[in-house]
mmCIF file of C-alpha atoms and ligand atoms in Angstrom:
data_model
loop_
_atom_site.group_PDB
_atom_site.id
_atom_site.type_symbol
_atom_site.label_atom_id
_atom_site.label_comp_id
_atom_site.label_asym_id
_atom_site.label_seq_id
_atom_site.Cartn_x
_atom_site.Cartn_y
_atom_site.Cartn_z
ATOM 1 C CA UNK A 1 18.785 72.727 -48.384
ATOM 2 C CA UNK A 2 22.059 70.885 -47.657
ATOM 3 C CA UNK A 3 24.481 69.484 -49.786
ATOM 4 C CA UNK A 4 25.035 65.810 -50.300
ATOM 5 C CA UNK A 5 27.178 63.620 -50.821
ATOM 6 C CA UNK A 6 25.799 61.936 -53.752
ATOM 7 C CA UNK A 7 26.441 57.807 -54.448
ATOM 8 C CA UNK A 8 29.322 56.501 -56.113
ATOM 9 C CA UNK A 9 28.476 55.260 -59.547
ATOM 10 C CA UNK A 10 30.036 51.640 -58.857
ATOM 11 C CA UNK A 11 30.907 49.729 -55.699
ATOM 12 C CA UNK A 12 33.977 50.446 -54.030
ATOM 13 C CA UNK A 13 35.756 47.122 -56.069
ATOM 14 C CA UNK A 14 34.734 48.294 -59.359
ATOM 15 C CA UNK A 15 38.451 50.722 -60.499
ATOM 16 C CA UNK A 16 40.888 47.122 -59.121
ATOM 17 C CA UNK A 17 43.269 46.166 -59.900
ATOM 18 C CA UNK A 18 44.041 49.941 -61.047
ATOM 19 C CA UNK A 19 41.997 51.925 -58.274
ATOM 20 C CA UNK A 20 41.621 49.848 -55.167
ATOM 21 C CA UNK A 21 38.946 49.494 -52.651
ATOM 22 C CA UNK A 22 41.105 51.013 -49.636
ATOM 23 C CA UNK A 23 41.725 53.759 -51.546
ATOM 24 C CA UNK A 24 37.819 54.860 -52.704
ATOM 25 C CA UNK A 25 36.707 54.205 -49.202
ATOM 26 C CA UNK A 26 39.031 56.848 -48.019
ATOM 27 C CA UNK A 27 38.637 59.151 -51.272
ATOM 28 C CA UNK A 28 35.210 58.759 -51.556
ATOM 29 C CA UNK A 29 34.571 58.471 -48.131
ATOM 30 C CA UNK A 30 36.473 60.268 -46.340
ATOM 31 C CA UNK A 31 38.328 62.513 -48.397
ATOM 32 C CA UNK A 32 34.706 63.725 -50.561
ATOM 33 C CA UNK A 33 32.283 63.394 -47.439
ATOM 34 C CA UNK A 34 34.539 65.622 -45.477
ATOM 35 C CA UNK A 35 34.503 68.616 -47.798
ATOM 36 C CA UNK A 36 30.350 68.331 -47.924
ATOM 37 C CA UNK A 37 30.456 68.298 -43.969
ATOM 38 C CA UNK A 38 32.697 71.324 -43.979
ATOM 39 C CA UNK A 39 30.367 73.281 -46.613
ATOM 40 C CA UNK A 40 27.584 72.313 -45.028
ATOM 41 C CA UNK A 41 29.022 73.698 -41.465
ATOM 42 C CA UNK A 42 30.269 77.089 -43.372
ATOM 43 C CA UNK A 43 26.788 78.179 -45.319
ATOM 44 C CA UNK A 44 24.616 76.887 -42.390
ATOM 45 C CA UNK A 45 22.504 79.711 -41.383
ATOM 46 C CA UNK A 46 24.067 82.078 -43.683
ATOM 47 C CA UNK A 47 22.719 83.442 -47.420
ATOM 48 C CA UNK A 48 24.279 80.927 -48.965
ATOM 49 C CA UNK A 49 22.521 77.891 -47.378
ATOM 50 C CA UNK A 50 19.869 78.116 -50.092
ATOM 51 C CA UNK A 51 21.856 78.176 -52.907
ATOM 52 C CA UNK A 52 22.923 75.491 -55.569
ATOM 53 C CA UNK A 53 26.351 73.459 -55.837
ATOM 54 C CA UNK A 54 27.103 75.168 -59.012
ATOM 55 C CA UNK A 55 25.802 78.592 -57.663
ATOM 56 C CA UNK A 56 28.162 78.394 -54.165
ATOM 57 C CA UNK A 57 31.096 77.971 -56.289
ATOM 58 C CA UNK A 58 30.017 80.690 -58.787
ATOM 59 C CA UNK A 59 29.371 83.175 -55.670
ATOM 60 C CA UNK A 60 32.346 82.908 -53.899
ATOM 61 C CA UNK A 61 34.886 82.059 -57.032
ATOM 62 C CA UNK A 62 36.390 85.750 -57.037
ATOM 63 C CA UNK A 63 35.435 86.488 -53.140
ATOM 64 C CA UNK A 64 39.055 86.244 -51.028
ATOM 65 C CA UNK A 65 36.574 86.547 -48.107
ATOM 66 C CA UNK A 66 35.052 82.956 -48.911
ATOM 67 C CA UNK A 67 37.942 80.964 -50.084
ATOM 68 C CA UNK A 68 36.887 78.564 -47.730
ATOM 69 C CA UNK A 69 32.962 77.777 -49.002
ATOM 70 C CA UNK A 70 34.980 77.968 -52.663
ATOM 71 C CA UNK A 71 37.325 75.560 -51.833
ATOM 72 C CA UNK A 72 35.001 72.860 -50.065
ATOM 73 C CA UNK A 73 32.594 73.811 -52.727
ATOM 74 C CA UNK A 74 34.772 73.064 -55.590
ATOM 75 C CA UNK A 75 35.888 69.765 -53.802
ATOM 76 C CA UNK A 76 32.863 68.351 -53.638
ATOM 77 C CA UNK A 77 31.689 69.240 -57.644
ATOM 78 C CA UNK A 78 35.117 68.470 -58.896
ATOM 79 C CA UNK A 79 34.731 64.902 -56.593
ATOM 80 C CA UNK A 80 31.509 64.132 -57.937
ATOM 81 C CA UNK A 81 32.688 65.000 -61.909
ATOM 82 C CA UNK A 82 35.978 62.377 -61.351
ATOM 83 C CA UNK A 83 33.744 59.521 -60.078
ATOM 84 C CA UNK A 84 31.751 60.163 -63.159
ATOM 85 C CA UNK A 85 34.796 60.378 -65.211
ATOM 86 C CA UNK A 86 36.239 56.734 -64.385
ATOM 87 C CA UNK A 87 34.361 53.565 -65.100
ATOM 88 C CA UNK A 88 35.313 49.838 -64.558
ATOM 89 C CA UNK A 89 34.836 49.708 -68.622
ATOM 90 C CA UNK A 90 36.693 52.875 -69.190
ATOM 91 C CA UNK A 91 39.790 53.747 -70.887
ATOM 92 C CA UNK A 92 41.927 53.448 -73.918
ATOM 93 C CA UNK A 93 40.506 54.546 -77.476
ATOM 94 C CA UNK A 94 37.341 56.695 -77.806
ATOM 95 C CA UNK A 95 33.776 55.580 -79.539
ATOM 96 C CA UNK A 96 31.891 58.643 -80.875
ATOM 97 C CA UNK A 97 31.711 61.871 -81.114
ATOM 98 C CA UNK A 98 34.180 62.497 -78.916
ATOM 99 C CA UNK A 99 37.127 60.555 -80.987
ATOM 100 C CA UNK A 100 36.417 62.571 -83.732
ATOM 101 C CA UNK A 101 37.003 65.372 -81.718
ATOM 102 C CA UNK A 102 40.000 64.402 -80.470
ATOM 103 C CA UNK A 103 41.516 63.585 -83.727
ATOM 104 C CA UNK A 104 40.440 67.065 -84.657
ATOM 105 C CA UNK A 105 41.717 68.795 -81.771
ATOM 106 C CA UNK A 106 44.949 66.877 -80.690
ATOM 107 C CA UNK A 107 45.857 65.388 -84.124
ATOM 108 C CA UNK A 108 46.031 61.801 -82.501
ATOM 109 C CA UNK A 109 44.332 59.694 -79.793
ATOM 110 C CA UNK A 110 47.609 59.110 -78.546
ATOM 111 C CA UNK A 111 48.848 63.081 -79.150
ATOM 112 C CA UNK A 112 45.984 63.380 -76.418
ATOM 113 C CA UNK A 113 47.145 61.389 -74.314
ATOM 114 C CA UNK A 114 50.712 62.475 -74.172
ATOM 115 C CA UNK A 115 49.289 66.250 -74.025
ATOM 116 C CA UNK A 116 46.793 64.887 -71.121
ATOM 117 C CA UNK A 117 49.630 62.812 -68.915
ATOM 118 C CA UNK A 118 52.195 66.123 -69.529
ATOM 119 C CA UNK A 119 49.201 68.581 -67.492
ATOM 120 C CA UNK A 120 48.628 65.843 -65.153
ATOM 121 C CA UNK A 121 52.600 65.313 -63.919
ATOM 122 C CA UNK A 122 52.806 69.107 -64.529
ATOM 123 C CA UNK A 123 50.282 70.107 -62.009
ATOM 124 C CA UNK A 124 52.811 71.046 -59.002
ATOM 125 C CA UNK A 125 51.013 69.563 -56.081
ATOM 126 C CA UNK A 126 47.788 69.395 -55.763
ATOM 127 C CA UNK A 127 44.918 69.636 -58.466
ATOM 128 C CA UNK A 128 43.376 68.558 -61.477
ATOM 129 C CA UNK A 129 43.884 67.881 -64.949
ATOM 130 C CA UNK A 130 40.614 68.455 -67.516
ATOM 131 C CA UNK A 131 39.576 67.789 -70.938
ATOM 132 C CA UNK A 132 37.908 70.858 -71.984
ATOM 133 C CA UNK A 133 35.403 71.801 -74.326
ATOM 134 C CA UNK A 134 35.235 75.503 -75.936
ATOM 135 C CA UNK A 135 33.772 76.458 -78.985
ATOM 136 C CA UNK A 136 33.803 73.095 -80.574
ATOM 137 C CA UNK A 137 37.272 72.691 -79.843
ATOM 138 C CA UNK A 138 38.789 70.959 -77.047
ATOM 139 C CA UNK A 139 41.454 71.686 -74.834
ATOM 140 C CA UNK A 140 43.211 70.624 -71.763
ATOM 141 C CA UNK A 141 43.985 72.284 -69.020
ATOM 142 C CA UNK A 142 45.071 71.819 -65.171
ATOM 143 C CA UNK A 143 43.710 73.577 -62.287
ATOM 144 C CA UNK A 144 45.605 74.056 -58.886
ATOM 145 C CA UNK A 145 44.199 72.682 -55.150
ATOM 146 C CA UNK A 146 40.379 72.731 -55.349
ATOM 147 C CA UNK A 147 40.210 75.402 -58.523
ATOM 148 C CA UNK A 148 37.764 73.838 -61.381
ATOM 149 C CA UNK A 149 37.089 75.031 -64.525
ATOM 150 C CA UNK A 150 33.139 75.660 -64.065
ATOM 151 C CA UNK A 151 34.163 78.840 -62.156
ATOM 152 C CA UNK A 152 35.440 80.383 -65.190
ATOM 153 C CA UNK A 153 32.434 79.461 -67.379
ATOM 154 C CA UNK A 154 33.840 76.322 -68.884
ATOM 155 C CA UNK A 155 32.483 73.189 -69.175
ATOM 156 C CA UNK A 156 34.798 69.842 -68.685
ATOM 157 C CA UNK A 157 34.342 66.838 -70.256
ATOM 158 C CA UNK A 158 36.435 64.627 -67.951
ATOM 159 C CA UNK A 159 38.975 64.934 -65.318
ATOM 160 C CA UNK A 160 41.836 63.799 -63.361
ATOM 161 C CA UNK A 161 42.474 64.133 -59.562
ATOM 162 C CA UNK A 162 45.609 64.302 -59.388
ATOM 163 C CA UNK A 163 45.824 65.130 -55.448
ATOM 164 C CA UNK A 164 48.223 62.706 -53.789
ATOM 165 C CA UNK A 165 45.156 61.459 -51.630
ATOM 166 C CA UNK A 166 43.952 60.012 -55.023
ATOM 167 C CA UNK A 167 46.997 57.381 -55.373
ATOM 168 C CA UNK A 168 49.332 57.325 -52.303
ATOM 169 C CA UNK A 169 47.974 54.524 -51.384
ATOM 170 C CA UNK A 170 47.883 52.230 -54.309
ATOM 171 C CA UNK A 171 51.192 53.782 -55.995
ATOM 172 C CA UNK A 172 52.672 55.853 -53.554
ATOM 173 C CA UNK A 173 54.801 59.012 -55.146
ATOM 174 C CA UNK A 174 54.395 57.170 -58.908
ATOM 175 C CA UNK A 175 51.615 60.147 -60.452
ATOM 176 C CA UNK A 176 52.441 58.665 -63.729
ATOM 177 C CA UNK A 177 51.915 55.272 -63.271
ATOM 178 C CA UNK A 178 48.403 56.110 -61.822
ATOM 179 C CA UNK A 179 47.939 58.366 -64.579
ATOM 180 C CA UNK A 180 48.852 55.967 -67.209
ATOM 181 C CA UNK A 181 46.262 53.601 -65.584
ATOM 182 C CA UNK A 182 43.862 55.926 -65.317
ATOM 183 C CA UNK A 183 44.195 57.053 -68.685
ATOM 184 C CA UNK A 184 44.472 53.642 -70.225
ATOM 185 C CA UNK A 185 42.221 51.879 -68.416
ATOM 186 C CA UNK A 186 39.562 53.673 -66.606
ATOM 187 C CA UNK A 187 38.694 57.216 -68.610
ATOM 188 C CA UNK A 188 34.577 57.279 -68.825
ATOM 189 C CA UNK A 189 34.324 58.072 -72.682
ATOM 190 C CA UNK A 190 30.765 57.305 -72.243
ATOM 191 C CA UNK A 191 30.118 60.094 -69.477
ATOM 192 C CA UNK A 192 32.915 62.703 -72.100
ATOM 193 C CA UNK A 193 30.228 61.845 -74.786
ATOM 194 C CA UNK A 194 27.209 62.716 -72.632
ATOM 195 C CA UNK A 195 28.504 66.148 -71.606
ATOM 196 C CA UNK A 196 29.446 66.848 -75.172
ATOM 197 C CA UNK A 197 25.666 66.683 -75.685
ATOM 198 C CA UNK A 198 24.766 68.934 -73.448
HETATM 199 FE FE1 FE2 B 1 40.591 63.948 -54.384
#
């Protein structure tokens, strides 16, 4: 059973002006389908060819022996959870239950997104910033390289790639102004919602 490298939820236009085209077909396609080719090449004909997504990164998450299935692992689930995150009609001010959350949790919408832009430009190279959900309560938190928070039993609500891969080419070394557009314009509050209810 190999992994795949599952569609992207829009066409490659969808994120412009604020994500462009050039950059998802190298993301998405190069960047994403390259860490499913190398996972694929590292569990092939080994005990962990059978196993799940989830399960690889679970298995190998504490295992200095199998950084490398972790790492690709993690790639390609992380990947998959920030296409889901952004949406053409994203961004801004949340409907639902997550808003009330957020108020709860943050004090503010925009206490959130302050708190969610400082982890993002505070991630020293590469990672990943994450909206978190524990106990009722959310959180944020950033992760370094290819490290997600599903290894350490929580679940995310939405994320942030913050890898340089994700904006060089449409802001070059300006994190914050991608993360400002990001967080303005393209955060999936529909997709936050959905894993709330789950
Ligand atoms: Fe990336």
């Amino acid at each position: 059973m190999a992994i795949t490298l599952p569609p992207l939820p829009y066409e490659n236009t969808a994120l412009e002006p604020y994500i462009s085209a050039l950059t998802l077909e190298y993301h998405y396609g190069k960047h994403h389908n390259t860490y499913v080719v190398n996972l694929n090449n590292l569990i092939k004909d080994t005990a962990l060819e059978s196993k799940s997504l989830e399960m690889l990164i679970l298995l190998t998450a504490d295992d200095a022996t199998k950084s490398s299935v972790f790492n690709n692992a993690a790639q390609v689930w992380n990947h998959t959870f920030y296409w889901n995150s952004l949406s053409p009609n994203g961004g801004g001010v949340p409907n639902g239950a997550i808003a009330s959350m957020i108020d709860e949790s943050f004090g503010s919408y925009e206490n959130f997104t302050k708190l969610f832009k400082e982890a993002a430009l505070g991630q020293f190279g590469s990672g990943w910033a994450w909206l978190i959900q524990e106990k009722g309560k959310l959180s944020i938190l950033k992760t370094s390289n290819a490290d997600t928070p599903i290894a350490q039993g929580l679940m995310p609500l939405l994320c942030i790639d913050v890898w340089e891969h994700a904006y060089y080419l449409d802001y070059k070394n300006a994190r914050a102004e991608y993360v400002d557009k990001v967080i303005g314009h393209l955060l999936n509050w529909e997709f936050a919602n959905k894993n709330l209810e789950e």
